Coordinates of C-alpha atoms in Angstrom, one line a residue:
M196 CA 0.0 0.0 0.0
E197 CA 1.0 3.7 -0.4
A198 CA 2.5 5.2 2.7
L199 CA 4.4 8.2 4.0
N200 CA 7.2 7.0 6.3
L201 CA 9.3 9.2 8.5
Y202 CA 13.0 8.2 8.7
G203 CA 14.5 11.3 10.3
A204 CA 14.2 15.0 10.7
G205 CA 13.5 16.3 7.2
D206 CA 13.4 12.8 5.8
I207 CA 9.9 11.6 4.9
R208 CA 9.4 9.2 2.0
F209 CA 6.5 8.1 -0.1
E210 CA 6.9 4.4 -0.6
Q211 CA 5.1 1.0 -0.5
S212 CA 4.6 -0.5 2.9
P213 CA 2.8 -3.7 4.0
K214 CA -0.9 -3.5 4.4
P215 CA -1.9 -4.1 8.1
T216 CA -3.5 -7.4 9.1
I217 CA -5.9 -8.2 11.9
M218 CA -4.0 -9.8 14.7
N219 CA -6.4 -9.5 17.6
D220 CA -10.2 -10.0 17.6
N221 CA -10.9 -6.4 18.7
E222 CA -9.0 -4.7 15.9
V223 CA -10.3 -2.8 12.9
I224 CA -8.7 -1.9 9.6
V225 CA -9.8 1.4 8.1
R226 CA -9.3 2.4 4.5
V227 CA -8.1 6.0 4.8
E228 CA -10.1 8.5 2.7
T229 CA -8.7 11.7 4.0
A230 CA -5.7 12.5 6.3
G231 CA -4.8 15.9 7.7
I232 CA -1.3 17.3 8.5
C233 CA -1.2 18.4 12.1
G234 CA 1.1 21.1 13.4
S235 CA 2.7 18.5 15.6
D236 CA 3.5 16.4 12.5
L237 CA 5.3 19.4 11.0
S238 CA 7.3 20.0 14.2
R239 CA 8.4 16.4 14.4
Y240 CA 9.3 16.4 10.8
K241 CA 11.3 19.6 11.1
K242 CA 13.0 19.1 14.5
L243 CA 12.6 15.8 16.3
G244 CA 12.4 13.0 13.8
P245 CA 10.4 9.8 14.4
Y246 CA 10.2 7.7 17.5
I247 CA 11.1 4.7 15.3
S248 CA 12.8 5.3 12.0
G249 CA 10.6 4.4 9.0
T250 CA 7.3 4.5 10.9
T251 CA 4.3 5.4 8.8
F252 CA 3.4 8.9 9.9
G253 CA 0.2 10.8 10.6
H254 CA -2.8 10.6 13.0
E255 CA -5.7 12.8 11.7
C256 CA -7.9 10.8 9.4
S257 CA -11.3 9.5 8.3
G258 CA -12.3 6.6 6.1
T259 CA -14.3 3.4 5.7
I260 CA -14.2 0.1 7.5
E261 CA -12.2 -2.4 5.5
E262 CA -12.1 -5.3 7.9
V263 CA -13.1 -6.1 11.5
G264 CA -11.9 -8.6 14.1
S265 CA -14.1 -11.5 15.1
N266 CA -15.1 -9.9 18.4
V267 CA -16.3 -6.6 16.8
S268 CA -20.0 -6.4 16.4
H269 CA -20.9 -2.7 16.3
L270 CA -18.8 -1.9 13.2
K271 CA -19.3 -3.3 9.8
E272 CA -17.3 -3.4 6.5
G273 CA -18.1 -0.3 4.4
M274 CA -19.1 1.8 7.4
R275 CA -17.9 5.5 7.2
V276 CA -15.9 6.3 10.3
A277 CA -13.7 8.8 12.1
V278 CA -10.6 7.7 13.9
C279 CA -9.4 8.5 17.4
P280 CA -5.6 8.1 17.2
A281 CA -4.9 8.0 20.9
L282 CA -3.7 4.8 22.5
P283 CA -3.8 4.9 26.3
C284 CA -2.7 1.8 28.2
G285 CA -6.1 1.4 30.0
D286 CA -4.5 -0.1 33.1
C287 CA -2.7 2.7 35.0
T288 CA -4.1 4.9 37.8
Q289 CA -4.9 7.7 35.4
C290 CA -6.7 5.5 32.9
R291 CA -8.7 3.8 35.7
Q292 CA -9.8 7.3 36.7
G293 CA -10.9 8.1 33.2
A294 CA -8.1 10.6 32.7
F295 CA -6.8 9.0 29.6
S296 CA -5.0 12.1 28.4
R297 CA -2.7 11.8 31.4
C298 CA -1.8 8.2 30.8
P299 CA 2.0 7.9 31.2
S300 CA 2.2 5.5 28.4
L301 CA -0.2 7.4 26.0
T302 CA 0.9 7.3 22.4
V303 CA -0.9 7.9 19.1
I304 CA -0.8 6.1 15.8
G305 CA 2.0 7.4 13.6
A306 CA 4.4 7.4 16.6
V307 CA 5.2 3.8 17.4
Q308 CA 2.2 2.1 15.7
P309 CA 1.8 2.8 12.0
G310 CA -0.2 5.9 11.3
A311 CA -2.8 7.5 9.0
F312 CA -0.6 8.6 6.1
A313 CA -1.3 5.4 4.3
E314 CA -4.0 3.6 2.3
Y315 CA -5.0 1.6 5.4
V316 CA -4.5 1.9 9.2
K317 CA -5.3 -0.5 12.0
L318 CA -6.7 0.4 15.4
P319 CA -8.6 -1.0 18.3
A320 CA -12.4 -1.0 17.6
E321 CA -13.0 1.4 20.5
N322 CA -11.0 4.0 18.6
V323 CA -13.3 4.0 15.5
L324 CA -16.4 6.1 15.5
P325 CA -19.3 5.8 13.0
L326 CA -20.0 9.0 11.1
P327 CA -23.4 10.6 10.5
N328 CA -24.3 11.2 6.9
E329 CA -24.0 15.0 7.3
I330 CA -20.2 14.8 7.9
D331 CA -18.1 14.2 4.8
A332 CA -14.6 12.6 4.8
D333 CA -12.8 16.0 4.7
T334 CA -14.8 17.3 7.6
A335 CA -14.4 14.1 9.5
A336 CA -10.6 14.5 9.4
F337 CA -11.1 17.5 11.7
I338 CA -12.9 15.6 14.4
E339 CA -9.7 14.8 16.3
P340 CA -8.2 18.4 16.4
A341 CA -11.7 19.7 17.2
A342 CA -11.9 17.3 20.2
V343 CA -8.4 18.4 21.3
V344 CA -9.5 22.0 21.4
A345 CA -12.8 21.2 23.2
H346 CA -10.8 19.3 25.8
G347 CA -9.0 22.6 26.7
F348 CA -12.2 24.5 27.0
Y349 CA -13.8 21.9 29.2
K350 CA -10.9 22.6 31.7
T351 CA -12.0 26.2 32.1
A352 CA -14.8 27.9 34.1
I353 CA -15.9 29.8 31.0
E354 CA -19.4 31.2 31.2
P355 CA -21.8 32.8 28.7
G356 CA -20.7 36.4 28.2
A357 CA -17.0 35.8 28.6
D358 CA -14.3 37.6 26.6
V359 CA -11.7 35.2 25.1
A360 CA -8.4 35.8 23.4
I361 CA -6.9 33.2 21.0
I362 CA -3.2 33.5 20.3
G363 CA -2.3 31.8 17.0
C364 CA -4.7 31.4 14.1
G365 CA -3.5 28.1 12.6
S366 CA -6.0 25.3 12.5
I367 CA -6.1 24.8 16.3
G368 CA -6.6 28.5 16.9
L369 CA -9.3 28.8 14.3
L370 CA -11.1 25.9 15.9
A371 CA -10.7 27.6 19.2
I372 CA -12.3 30.8 18.0
Q373 CA -15.4 28.8 17.1
W374 CA -15.4 26.7 20.3
A375 CA -15.2 29.9 22.3
K376 CA -18.4 31.1 20.8
L377 CA -20.1 27.7 21.3
F378 CA -19.0 27.8 24.9
G379 CA -20.8 31.2 25.2
A380 CA -18.1 33.8 24.6
R381 CA -19.4 37.3 24.1
Y382 CA -16.3 38.6 22.4
V383 CA -13.4 36.8 20.8
Y384 CA -10.0 38.4 20.0
A385 CA -8.0 36.6 17.3
I386 CA -4.2 37.2 17.5
D387 CA -1.7 36.4 14.8
I388 CA 1.0 38.1 12.7
D389 CA -0.4 36.5 9.5
E390 CA -3.1 38.8 7.9
Q391 CA -4.4 36.0 5.8
K392 CA -5.1 33.9 8.9
L393 CA -6.7 36.8 10.6
K394 CA -8.9 37.2 7.6
V395 CA -10.1 33.6 8.0
A396 CA -10.5 34.2 11.7
K397 CA -12.9 37.1 10.9
E398 CA -14.9 34.8 8.6
L399 CA -15.2 32.4 11.4
D400 CA -16.8 35.0 13.7
A401 CA -13.8 36.5 15.6
D402 CA -14.9 39.9 16.8
Q403 CA -11.5 41.6 16.8
R404 CA -8.3 40.9 14.9
V405 CA -5.1 41.7 16.7
N406 CA -1.7 41.7 15.0
P407 CA 1.4 41.8 17.3
L408 CA 3.2 43.7 14.7
D409 CA 1.0 46.7 15.5
G410 CA 2.2 46.8 19.1
P411 CA 2.5 44.7 22.3
V412 CA -0.4 42.3 22.4
H413 CA -1.3 42.8 26.0
E414 CA -1.5 46.6 25.4
Q415 CA -3.8 46.2 22.5
I416 CA -6.1 43.8 24.5
H417 CA -6.1 46.1 27.5
D418 CA -7.1 49.0 25.2
F419 CA -10.0 47.0 23.8
T420 CA -11.1 45.9 27.3
A421 CA -10.8 49.2 29.2
G422 CA -7.7 47.9 31.0
E423 CA -9.2 44.7 32.4
G424 CA -8.1 41.9 30.1
V425 CA -10.0 38.8 29.0
D426 CA -11.6 36.1 31.0
V427 CA -9.8 33.3 29.1
A428 CA -6.6 33.3 27.0
I429 CA -6.0 30.3 24.7
E430 CA -2.4 29.8 23.6
A431 CA -2.6 27.9 20.3
A432 CA 0.6 29.0 18.6
G433 CA 3.1 26.9 20.6
T434 CA 6.0 29.4 20.4
P435 CA 8.3 30.6 23.3
V436 CA 7.2 34.2 22.6
T437 CA 3.4 33.5 22.6
S438 CA 3.7 31.2 25.6
A439 CA 4.9 34.1 27.6
Q440 CA 2.5 36.7 26.1
A441 CA -0.5 34.6 27.0
L442 CA 0.0 35.3 30.6
A443 CA -0.5 39.0 30.3
L444 CA -3.9 38.9 28.5
P445 CA -6.4 37.7 31.2
K446 CA -8.0 39.9 33.8
K447 CA -7.3 39.3 37.5
G448 CA -8.6 35.9 38.4
G449 CA -8.7 34.9 34.7
E450 CA -7.5 31.8 33.0
V451 CA -4.9 30.6 30.5
V452 CA -5.1 27.4 28.5
F453 CA -2.0 26.1 26.8
L454 CA -2.9 24.1 23.7
G455 CA 0.2 24.8 21.7
I456 CA 3.3 22.7 21.9
P457 CA 6.6 24.7 22.0
Y458 CA 9.4 22.6 20.6
E459 CA 12.0 25.0 22.1
D460 CA 12.9 26.1 25.6
V461 CA 10.5 28.7 26.9
T462 CA 12.1 31.6 28.9
I463 CA 9.5 33.8 30.5
E464 CA 10.4 37.4 31.5
R465 CA 9.6 38.6 35.0
F466 CA 6.9 40.9 33.6
Y467 CA 4.9 38.0 32.2
F468 CA 5.6 35.5 35.0
E469 CA 4.5 37.9 37.7
K470 CA 1.0 38.0 36.1
I471 CA 0.4 34.4 37.3
V472 CA 1.0 35.5 40.9
R473 CA -0.2 39.0 41.1
N474 CA -3.3 38.4 39.0
E475 CA -4.0 35.0 40.6
L476 CA -4.4 33.3 37.3
R477 CA -5.5 29.8 36.8
V478 CA -3.2 28.1 34.3
H479 CA -4.2 25.0 32.5
G480 CA -2.1 22.6 30.5
S481 CA -4.2 20.7 28.0
W482 CA -3.0 17.5 26.3
N483 CA -4.9 15.4 23.7
G484 CA -8.7 15.3 23.8
L485 CA -9.8 12.3 25.9
S486 CA -12.2 11.7 28.8
A487 CA -14.4 8.9 30.1
P488 CA -16.2 7.0 28.7
F489 CA -13.4 6.6 26.0
P490 CA -12.8 8.5 23.8
G491 CA -14.9 11.1 25.7
K492 CA -17.4 13.9 25.6
E493 CA -15.0 15.9 23.5
W494 CA -15.5 13.5 20.6
K495 CA -19.3 13.4 21.0
T496 CA -19.5 17.2 21.1
A497 CA -17.2 17.6 18.2
I498 CA -19.2 15.2 16.0
H499 CA -22.4 16.9 17.0
S500 CA -21.1 20.4 16.3
L501 CA -19.7 19.4 12.9
Q502 CA -22.9 17.5 12.0
T503 CA -25.1 20.6 12.8
G504 CA -22.8 23.0 11.1
A505 CA -22.1 24.9 14.3
L506 CA -18.4 24.2 13.8
Q507 CA -17.1 25.1 10.3
V508 CA -13.9 23.6 9.0
K509 CA -13.9 24.0 5.2
P510 CA -12.5 27.6 5.5
L511 CA -9.4 26.1 7.2
I512 CA -8.6 23.8 4.2
T513 CA -6.0 25.6 2.1
H514 CA -4.4 22.6 0.2
R515 CA -5.6 19.2 -1.1
L516 CA -3.0 16.8 -2.4
P517 CA -2.5 13.2 -3.2
L518 CA -0.5 11.3 -0.6
S519 CA 2.4 11.0 -3.1
D520 CA 2.9 14.8 -2.8
G521 CA 3.6 14.4 0.9
P522 CA 7.4 14.8 0.8
F523 CA 6.9 18.0 -1.3
V524 CA 4.3 19.6 0.9
F525 CA 6.2 18.8 4.2
K526 CA 9.3 20.5 2.7
E527 CA 7.3 23.5 1.6
M528 CA 5.5 23.9 5.0
A529 CA 8.8 23.4 6.9
S530 CA 10.4 26.1 4.8
G531 CA 7.8 28.6 5.9
S532 CA 6.0 28.9 2.6
P533 CA 2.9 31.1 3.2
G534 CA -0.7 30.2 2.7
Y535 CA -0.9 27.0 4.6
I536 CA -3.5 26.4 7.3
K537 CA -4.8 22.8 6.9
T538 CA -3.4 20.5 4.3
L539 CA -5.4 17.3 3.5
L540 CA -3.8 14.3 1.9
Y541 CA -5.6 11.6 -0.1
P542 CA -4.1 8.1 -0.3
G543 CA -4.6 6.0 -3.4
K544 CA -5.1 9.0 -5.6
T545 CA -1.6 9.2 -7.2
G546 CA -1.7 10.6 -10.7
Q547 CA -5.3 11.7 -10.6
K548 CA -5.7 15.2 -11.9
E549 CA -8.5 16.1 -9.6
R550 CA -6.2 15.6 -6.7
A551 CA -3.5 17.9 -8.0
I552 CA -2.5 20.6 -5.5
T553 CA -5.4 22.9 -4.8
H554 CA -5.1 26.3 -3.2
L555 CA -8.4 27.4 -1.8
K556 CA -9.2 31.0 -1.3

């Protein structure tokens, strides 16, 4: 089968890999229809390399059931499904408490187990969720990142009428803008240095666009809020700079949620760090998107919100390519080429003109 395999930092290859086979009676094989490139995929490609050289990469996907194990009764061949890529151990203290995102052994497909950048992927049956007819394959590839963002919001004490600031308007930040509204936000500030991303943020109902190039972010936010700040700040960029800046945005007693993953050391100036203490901030780390019963309410809520159209993801899709173009697009994205928000890859479409690179405006 076609697959994108990661061999080292900057070394991803399109090649033929063995098709997975059912080994346990609770396993399912999914034929991948659509796979999305996550920001964490790009960071691992650029900086860290694979956990195991040559592993099939990727974890955001949707598809159809190809084969089920003998003990699987609720899933049938040909069924359209979304995939939860997270693999908690199920036996540790955290898992027994239903806190699967805190499992010390938590991994995802594409790390140790072969991932979603392939024609087929194998998972436990509990990781495969049937899709309603209203959700197409492209939209379904966003269920996992949507659940990850919802997980962060569920940690907060957000109430209707809250003001929320979102730092970083990549795919996670653009989902966070919409979740903020769904959780009852009165006013949402979208923060990014990329004007194209800020334009998309506005289309997705952000109330105010803030560009750090126009001045210190906290000063702009305080000007907009009569010196108070916001109720909740969501850090979705995952950079050392924004990780510090987020602490200066909430009002006294406000909250900060860290969704972004900085792949560099974070040094916080005294000005920003003191905001935690002097403003008595509540600071939340948010990892993955799981709760009990597995995979969690985040997934149920994400599917419902996408099914009803309350959560919009099509404006986030900037590129559609065949899986064979994976090495090209990873190189382009890693080099900082502009215009990328969410790139979707399509296995089994090599050479088809309709899957040639598509830039959506």
